[in-house]
Amino acid sequence: LGGTMIPTEKIKPLLFDGFQESGQILSLANNELNHAEVKLVGDWAQLPETHLMGINLSGNNLSRQEDRYVLQQLLTNTKLMQLSLRNANFTAIDASHISKVITPEQAAMSNLRQLDLSCNPGLFPDLAHRLFNLLPKFPNLTRLQFENCNLSSDMVISLCESLSLCHRLVFLNLQRNQPLTQTSITALCVAVHLSRSICTVEADID
């Protein structure tokens, strides 16, 4: 349903009647969702009877103060295997909130396999240290996407320190960030070499 601009009055029956039993991955990307609609998705996703593997809210503005509780709901939802929050207009305030929400204990209980935070340069550098240190705590991570997040070479080096400890990670996207230095390229190569699982790294290396 990405980009369909579904009317507000249609979202609730869609979720509760159309996806309640059979839905696996819900995409409402690029729908200009307002807070009431975002909250509805967050509340619905937490219901025990909701059968859900993934949510894609990319391209929606999720930086409103009132959306932060919904963001907390999504990040702590242990049912979710895929979460895409690409281009959500996050700011440093959101980075601080996410840093408080994601704890080692919560990460260890997570079933998250795919996380896409691409096109959110406002989250970095504030989120980098906390998130990168916690990545190995997520036991099932297979795909990470940080495209166009304004990551510096130092941040990439910090990320590389955790990559080999993510034992199921197979894919990493670092495209369209700050130019990589030779040191950060070397760190990335070493991390991939030490990893037993990483198959693909997408990065801009001149």
PDB file of C-alpha atoms in Angstrom:
ATOM      1  CA  LEU A   1       0.000   0.000   0.000  1.00  0.00           C
ATOM      2  CA  GLY A   2       3.011   2.239  -0.318  1.00  0.00           C
ATOM      3  CA  GLY A   3       2.191   5.597  -1.877  1.00  0.00           C
ATOM      4  CA  THR A   4      -1.510   4.871  -2.184  1.00  0.00           C
ATOM      5  CA  MET A   5      -2.481   7.775   0.104  1.00  0.00           C
ATOM      6  CA  ILE A   6      -5.149   5.599   1.671  1.00  0.00           C
ATOM      7  CA  PRO A   7      -7.875   7.695   3.378  1.00  0.00           C
ATOM      8  CA  THR A   8      -7.807   7.866   7.161  1.00  0.00           C
ATOM      9  CA  GLU A   9     -11.217   6.265   7.522  1.00  0.00           C
ATOM     10  CA  LYS A  10     -10.042   3.237   5.540  1.00  0.00           C
ATOM     11  CA  ILE A  11      -6.934   2.441   7.571  1.00  0.00           C
ATOM     12  CA  LYS A  12      -8.653   0.990  10.641  1.00  0.00           C
ATOM     13  CA  PRO A  13     -10.910  -1.480   8.762  1.00  0.00           C
ATOM     14  CA  LEU A  14      -7.952  -2.405   6.573  1.00  0.00           C
ATOM     15  CA  LEU A  15      -5.825  -3.291   9.583  1.00  0.00           C
ATOM     16  CA  PHE A  16      -8.434  -4.977  11.717  1.00  0.00           C
ATOM     17  CA  ASP A  17     -10.363  -6.750   8.966  1.00  0.00           C
ATOM     18  CA  GLY A  18      -7.851  -7.223   6.177  1.00  0.00           C
ATOM     19  CA  PHE A  19      -4.602  -7.908   8.039  1.00  0.00           C
ATOM     20  CA  GLN A  20      -5.623  -9.184  11.436  1.00  0.00           C
ATOM     21  CA  GLU A  21      -5.413 -12.862  10.598  1.00  0.00           C
ATOM     22  CA  SER A  22      -3.525 -13.103   7.321  1.00  0.00           C
ATOM     23  CA  GLY A  23      -1.246 -10.075   7.094  1.00  0.00           C
ATOM     24  CA  GLN A  24       2.482 -10.659   7.351  1.00  0.00           C
ATOM     25  CA  ILE A  25       4.233  -7.478   6.188  1.00  0.00           C
ATOM     26  CA  LEU A  26       2.474  -4.117   6.136  1.00  0.00           C
ATOM     27  CA  SER A  27       3.762  -1.263   4.014  1.00  0.00           C
ATOM     28  CA  LEU A  28       2.302   2.202   4.405  1.00  0.00           C
ATOM     29  CA  ALA A  29       5.383   3.919   3.002  1.00  0.00           C
ATOM     30  CA  ASN A  30       5.063   7.384   1.473  1.00  0.00           C
ATOM     31  CA  ASN A  31       1.480   7.893   2.620  1.00  0.00           C
ATOM     32  CA  GLU A  32       1.886  11.188   4.513  1.00  0.00           C
ATOM     33  CA  LEU A  33       0.471   9.539   7.633  1.00  0.00           C
ATOM     34  CA  ASN A  34      -0.695  11.872  10.392  1.00  0.00           C
ATOM     35  CA  HIS A  35      -0.168  11.123  14.080  1.00  0.00           C
ATOM     36  CA  ALA A  36      -3.564   9.460  14.555  1.00  0.00           C
ATOM     37  CA  GLU A  37      -2.808   7.077  11.701  1.00  0.00           C
ATOM     38  CA  VAL A  38       0.703   6.310  12.948  1.00  0.00           C
ATOM     39  CA  LYS A  39      -0.646   5.662  16.447  1.00  0.00           C
ATOM     40  CA  LEU A  40      -3.294   3.342  15.039  1.00  0.00           C
ATOM     41  CA  VAL A  41      -0.601   1.277  13.325  1.00  0.00           C
ATOM     42  CA  GLY A  42       1.515   1.121  16.491  1.00  0.00           C
ATOM     43  CA  ASP A  43      -1.412   0.103  18.708  1.00  0.00           C
ATOM     44  CA  TRP A  44      -2.630  -2.477  16.189  1.00  0.00           C
ATOM     45  CA  ALA A  45       0.820  -4.029  15.786  1.00  0.00           C
ATOM     46  CA  GLN A  46       1.014  -4.685  19.531  1.00  0.00           C
ATOM     47  CA  LEU A  47      -2.254  -6.606  19.762  1.00  0.00           C
ATOM     48  CA  PRO A  48      -1.725 -10.307  20.604  1.00  0.00           C
ATOM     49  CA  GLU A  49      -4.064 -11.335  17.796  1.00  0.00           C
ATOM     50  CA  THR A  50      -2.148  -9.354  15.163  1.00  0.00           C
ATOM     51  CA  HIS A  51      -0.055 -11.688  13.013  1.00  0.00           C
ATOM     52  CA  LEU A  52       2.711  -9.475  11.759  1.00  0.00           C
ATOM     53  CA  MET A  53       6.294  -9.955  10.596  1.00  0.00           C
ATOM     54  CA  GLY A  54       7.192  -6.524   9.306  1.00  0.00           C
ATOM     55  CA  ILE A  55       6.235  -2.864   9.009  1.00  0.00           C
ATOM     56  CA  ASN A  56       7.404  -0.309   6.448  1.00  0.00           C
ATOM     57  CA  LEU A  57       6.662   3.303   7.370  1.00  0.00           C
ATOM     58  CA  SER A  58       9.368   4.792   5.165  1.00  0.00           C
ATOM     59  CA  GLY A  59       8.807   8.229   3.704  1.00  0.00           C
ATOM     60  CA  ASN A  60       6.410   9.328   6.435  1.00  0.00           C
ATOM     61  CA  ASN A  61       7.255  12.103   8.890  1.00  0.00           C
ATOM     62  CA  LEU A  62       7.745  10.353  12.233  1.00  0.00           C
ATOM     63  CA  SER A  63       9.620  13.174  13.954  1.00  0.00           C
ATOM     64  CA  ARG A  64       6.614  14.719  15.689  1.00  0.00           C
ATOM     65  CA  GLN A  65       6.902  14.674  19.461  1.00  0.00           C
ATOM     66  CA  GLU A  66       3.646  12.753  19.778  1.00  0.00           C
ATOM     67  CA  ASP A  67       4.998  10.028  17.472  1.00  0.00           C
ATOM     68  CA  ARG A  68       7.819   9.055  19.831  1.00  0.00           C
ATOM     69  CA  TYR A  69       5.683   6.687  21.869  1.00  0.00           C
ATOM     70  CA  VAL A  70       4.681   4.915  18.634  1.00  0.00           C
ATOM     71  CA  LEU A  71       8.347   4.685  17.700  1.00  0.00           C
ATOM     72  CA  GLN A  72       8.967   3.069  21.077  1.00  0.00           C
ATOM     73  CA  GLN A  73       6.140   0.592  20.401  1.00  0.00           C
ATOM     74  CA  LEU A  74       7.689  -0.419  17.092  1.00  0.00           C
ATOM     75  CA  LEU A  75      11.251  -0.713  18.361  1.00  0.00           C
ATOM     76  CA  THR A  76      10.201  -2.906  21.293  1.00  0.00           C
ATOM     77  CA  ASN A  77       7.706  -5.069  19.392  1.00  0.00           C
ATOM     78  CA  THR A  78       9.196  -8.554  19.625  1.00  0.00           C
ATOM     79  CA  LYS A  79       7.012  -9.876  16.781  1.00  0.00           C
ATOM     80  CA  LEU A  80       8.632  -7.691  14.156  1.00  0.00           C
ATOM     81  CA  MET A  81      11.270  -9.262  11.933  1.00  0.00           C
ATOM     82  CA  GLN A  82      11.441  -6.361   9.471  1.00  0.00           C
ATOM     83  CA  LEU A  83      11.296  -2.661  10.278  1.00  0.00           C
ATOM     84  CA  SER A  84      11.827   0.038   7.678  1.00  0.00           C
ATOM     85  CA  LEU A  85      11.886   3.649   8.873  1.00  0.00           C
ATOM     86  CA  ARG A  86      13.721   5.050   5.859  1.00  0.00           C
ATOM     87  CA  ASN A  87      13.484   8.798   5.284  1.00  0.00           C
ATOM     88  CA  ALA A  88      11.339   9.432   8.377  1.00  0.00           C
ATOM     89  CA  ASN A  89      12.694  12.938   9.017  1.00  0.00           C
ATOM     90  CA  PHE A  90      14.223  11.940  12.357  1.00  0.00           C
ATOM     91  CA  THR A  91      16.213  14.497  14.348  1.00  0.00           C
ATOM     92  CA  ALA A  92      18.805  14.441  17.117  1.00  0.00           C
ATOM     93  CA  ILE A  93      15.930  14.489  19.615  1.00  0.00           C
ATOM     94  CA  ASP A  94      14.637  11.265  18.105  1.00  0.00           C
ATOM     95  CA  ALA A  95      18.144   9.812  18.304  1.00  0.00           C
ATOM     96  CA  SER A  96      18.196  10.540  22.031  1.00  0.00           C
ATOM     97  CA  HIS A  97      14.792   8.912  22.448  1.00  0.00           C
ATOM     98  CA  ILE A  98      15.810   5.797  20.505  1.00  0.00           C
ATOM     99  CA  SER A  99      18.992   5.520  22.572  1.00  0.00           C
ATOM    100  CA  LYS A 100      16.894   5.347  25.729  1.00  0.00           C
ATOM    101  CA  VAL A 101      14.358   2.914  24.266  1.00  0.00           C
ATOM    102  CA  ILE A 102      16.779   0.295  22.974  1.00  0.00           C
ATOM    103  CA  THR A 103      18.349  -1.507  25.918  1.00  0.00           C
ATOM    104  CA  PRO A 104      20.568  -4.606  25.921  1.00  0.00           C
ATOM    105  CA  GLU A 105      17.735  -6.573  27.490  1.00  0.00           C
ATOM    106  CA  GLN A 106      15.230  -5.422  24.875  1.00  0.00           C
ATOM    107  CA  ALA A 107      17.647  -6.131  22.032  1.00  0.00           C
ATOM    108  CA  ALA A 108      18.258  -9.668  23.308  1.00  0.00           C
ATOM    109  CA  MET A 109      14.514 -10.409  23.155  1.00  0.00           C
ATOM    110  CA  SER A 110      14.100  -8.931  19.684  1.00  0.00           C
ATOM    111  CA  ASN A 111      13.287 -11.027  16.621  1.00  0.00           C
ATOM    112  CA  LEU A 112      14.368  -8.215  14.304  1.00  0.00           C
ATOM    113  CA  ARG A 113      16.150  -9.462  11.190  1.00  0.00           C
ATOM    114  CA  GLN A 114      16.059  -6.461   8.875  1.00  0.00           C
ATOM    115  CA  LEU A 115      16.468  -2.824   9.938  1.00  0.00           C
ATOM    116  CA  ASP A 116      16.466   0.094   7.506  1.00  0.00           C
ATOM    117  CA  LEU A 117      17.281   3.546   8.890  1.00  0.00           C
ATOM    118  CA  SER A 118      18.496   4.940   5.559  1.00  0.00           C
ATOM    119  CA  CYS A 119      18.058   8.600   4.633  1.00  0.00           C
ATOM    120  CA  ASN A 120      17.910   9.719   8.260  1.00  0.00           C
ATOM    121  CA  PRO A 121      21.044  11.855   8.650  1.00  0.00           C
ATOM    122  CA  GLY A 122      19.432  13.582  11.626  1.00  0.00           C
ATOM    123  CA  LEU A 123      19.958  10.461  13.748  1.00  0.00           C
ATOM    124  CA  PHE A 124      23.723  10.641  13.462  1.00  0.00           C
ATOM    125  CA  PRO A 125      26.184  11.072  15.059  1.00  0.00           C
ATOM    126  CA  ASP A 126      24.019  11.086  18.207  1.00  0.00           C
ATOM    127  CA  LEU A 127      22.710   7.533  17.766  1.00  0.00           C
ATOM    128  CA  ALA A 128      25.895   5.971  16.398  1.00  0.00           C
ATOM    129  CA  HIS A 129      27.711   4.906  19.571  1.00  0.00           C
ATOM    130  CA  ARG A 130      24.646   3.502  21.337  1.00  0.00           C
ATOM    131  CA  LEU A 131      23.172   1.686  18.342  1.00  0.00           C
ATOM    132  CA  PHE A 132      26.411   0.246  16.992  1.00  0.00           C
ATOM    133  CA  ASN A 133      27.381  -1.109  20.417  1.00  0.00           C
ATOM    134  CA  LEU A 134      24.010  -2.795  20.766  1.00  0.00           C
ATOM    135  CA  LEU A 135      23.854  -4.401  17.316  1.00  0.00           C
ATOM    136  CA  PRO A 136      25.505  -7.671  18.450  1.00  0.00           C
ATOM    137  CA  LYS A 137      22.814  -7.982  21.128  1.00  0.00           C
ATOM    138  CA  PHE A 138      20.184  -8.488  18.424  1.00  0.00           C
ATOM    139  CA  PRO A 139      20.450 -12.257  17.894  1.00  0.00           C
ATOM    140  CA  ASN A 140      18.761 -12.498  14.492  1.00  0.00           C
ATOM    141  CA  LEU A 141      19.966  -9.479  12.477  1.00  0.00           C
ATOM    142  CA  THR A 142      20.619 -10.341   8.828  1.00  0.00           C
ATOM    143  CA  ARG A 143      20.303  -7.012   6.973  1.00  0.00           C
ATOM    144  CA  LEU A 144      21.286  -3.469   8.002  1.00  0.00           C
ATOM    145  CA  GLN A 145      20.791  -0.389   5.880  1.00  0.00           C
ATOM    146  CA  PHE A 146      22.393   2.959   6.712  1.00  0.00           C
ATOM    147  CA  GLU A 147      22.376   4.514   3.255  1.00  0.00           C
ATOM    148  CA  ASN A 148      22.582   8.323   3.168  1.00  0.00           C
ATOM    149  CA  CYS A 149      22.862   8.742   6.946  1.00  0.00           C
ATOM    150  CA  ASN A 150      25.805  11.150   6.858  1.00  0.00           C
ATOM    151  CA  LEU A 151      28.033   8.551   8.522  1.00  0.00           C
ATOM    152  CA  SER A 152      31.606   9.726   8.907  1.00  0.00           C
ATOM    153  CA  SER A 153      34.631   7.471   8.547  1.00  0.00           C
ATOM    154  CA  ASP A 154      34.992   7.422  12.327  1.00  0.00           C
ATOM    155  CA  MET A 155      31.415   6.233  12.665  1.00  0.00           C
ATOM    156  CA  VAL A 156      32.006   3.527  10.073  1.00  0.00           C
ATOM    157  CA  ILE A 157      35.062   2.374  12.032  1.00  0.00           C
ATOM    158  CA  SER A 158      32.920   2.243  15.182  1.00  0.00           C
ATOM    159  CA  LEU A 159      30.328   0.194  13.306  1.00  0.00           C
ATOM    160  CA  CYS A 160      33.004  -2.184  12.034  1.00  0.00           C
ATOM    161  CA  GLU A 161      33.979  -3.036  15.603  1.00  0.00           C
ATOM    162  CA  SER A 162      30.557  -4.652  16.030  1.00  0.00           C
ATOM    163  CA  LEU A 163      30.025  -6.253  12.624  1.00  0.00           C
ATOM    164  CA  SER A 164      31.950  -9.484  13.215  1.00  0.00           C
ATOM    165  CA  LEU A 165      29.946 -10.002  16.406  1.00  0.00           C
ATOM    166  CA  CYS A 166      26.652  -9.949  14.460  1.00  0.00           C
ATOM    167  CA  HIS A 167      26.779 -13.645  13.680  1.00  0.00           C
ATOM    168  CA  ARG A 168      23.846 -13.757  11.242  1.00  0.00           C
ATOM    169  CA  LEU A 169      24.433 -10.514   9.394  1.00  0.00           C
ATOM    170  CA  VAL A 170      24.692 -11.082   5.638  1.00  0.00           C
ATOM    171  CA  PHE A 171      24.009  -7.638   4.108  1.00  0.00           C
ATOM    172  CA  LEU A 172      25.134  -4.091   4.915  1.00  0.00           C
ATOM    173  CA  ASN A 173      24.375  -0.912   2.980  1.00  0.00           C
ATOM    174  CA  LEU A 174      26.614   2.116   3.592  1.00  0.00           C
ATOM    175  CA  GLN A 175      26.135   3.935   0.303  1.00  0.00           C
ATOM    176  CA  ARG A 176      25.883   7.730  -0.029  1.00  0.00           C
ATOM    177  CA  ASN A 177      27.572   8.581   3.251  1.00  0.00           C
ATOM    178  CA  GLN A 178      30.641  10.733   3.828  1.00  0.00           C
ATOM    179  CA  PRO A 179      33.699   9.675   1.803  1.00  0.00           C
ATOM    180  CA  LEU A 180      35.513   6.730   3.336  1.00  0.00           C
ATOM    181  CA  THR A 181      39.131   7.143   4.344  1.00  0.00           C
ATOM    182  CA  GLN A 182      41.709   4.444   3.793  1.00  0.00           C
ATOM    183  CA  THR A 183      41.530   3.640   7.495  1.00  0.00           C
ATOM    184  CA  SER A 184      37.766   3.125   7.419  1.00  0.00           C
ATOM    185  CA  ILE A 185      38.019   1.053   4.228  1.00  0.00           C
ATOM    186  CA  THR A 186      40.606  -1.144   5.913  1.00  0.00           C
ATOM    187  CA  ALA A 187      38.408  -1.493   9.004  1.00  0.00           C
ATOM    188  CA  LEU A 188      35.491  -2.517   6.808  1.00  0.00           C
ATOM    189  CA  CYS A 189      37.580  -5.107   4.965  1.00  0.00           C
ATOM    190  CA  VAL A 190      38.855  -6.551   8.239  1.00  0.00           C
ATOM    191  CA  ALA A 191      35.328  -6.733   9.667  1.00  0.00           C
ATOM    192  CA  VAL A 192      34.070  -8.605   6.610  1.00  0.00           C
ATOM    193  CA  HIS A 193      37.065 -10.936   6.745  1.00  0.00           C
ATOM    194  CA  LEU A 194      36.436 -11.727  10.409  1.00  0.00           C
ATOM    195  CA  SER A 195      32.718 -12.219   9.888  1.00  0.00           C
ATOM    196  CA  ARG A 196      31.466 -15.707   9.162  1.00  0.00           C
ATOM    197  CA  SER A 197      28.234 -14.491   7.633  1.00  0.00           C
ATOM    198  CA  ILE A 198      28.555 -11.174   5.746  1.00  0.00           C
ATOM    199  CA  CYS A 199      28.180 -11.750   2.003  1.00  0.00           C
ATOM    200  CA  THR A 200      27.404  -8.278   0.663  1.00  0.00           C
ATOM    201  CA  VAL A 201      28.537  -4.787   1.581  1.00  0.00           C
ATOM    202  CA  GLU A 202      27.350  -1.867  -0.515  1.00  0.00           C
ATOM    203  CA  ALA A 203      29.561   1.203  -0.072  1.00  0.00           C
ATOM    204  CA  ASP A 204      31.019   3.998  -2.175  1.00  0.00           C
ATOM    205  CA  ILE A 205      34.724   3.323  -2.447  1.00  0.00           C
ATOM    206  CA  ASP A 206      36.632   5.467  -4.945  1.00  0.00           C
TER     207      ASP A 206
END
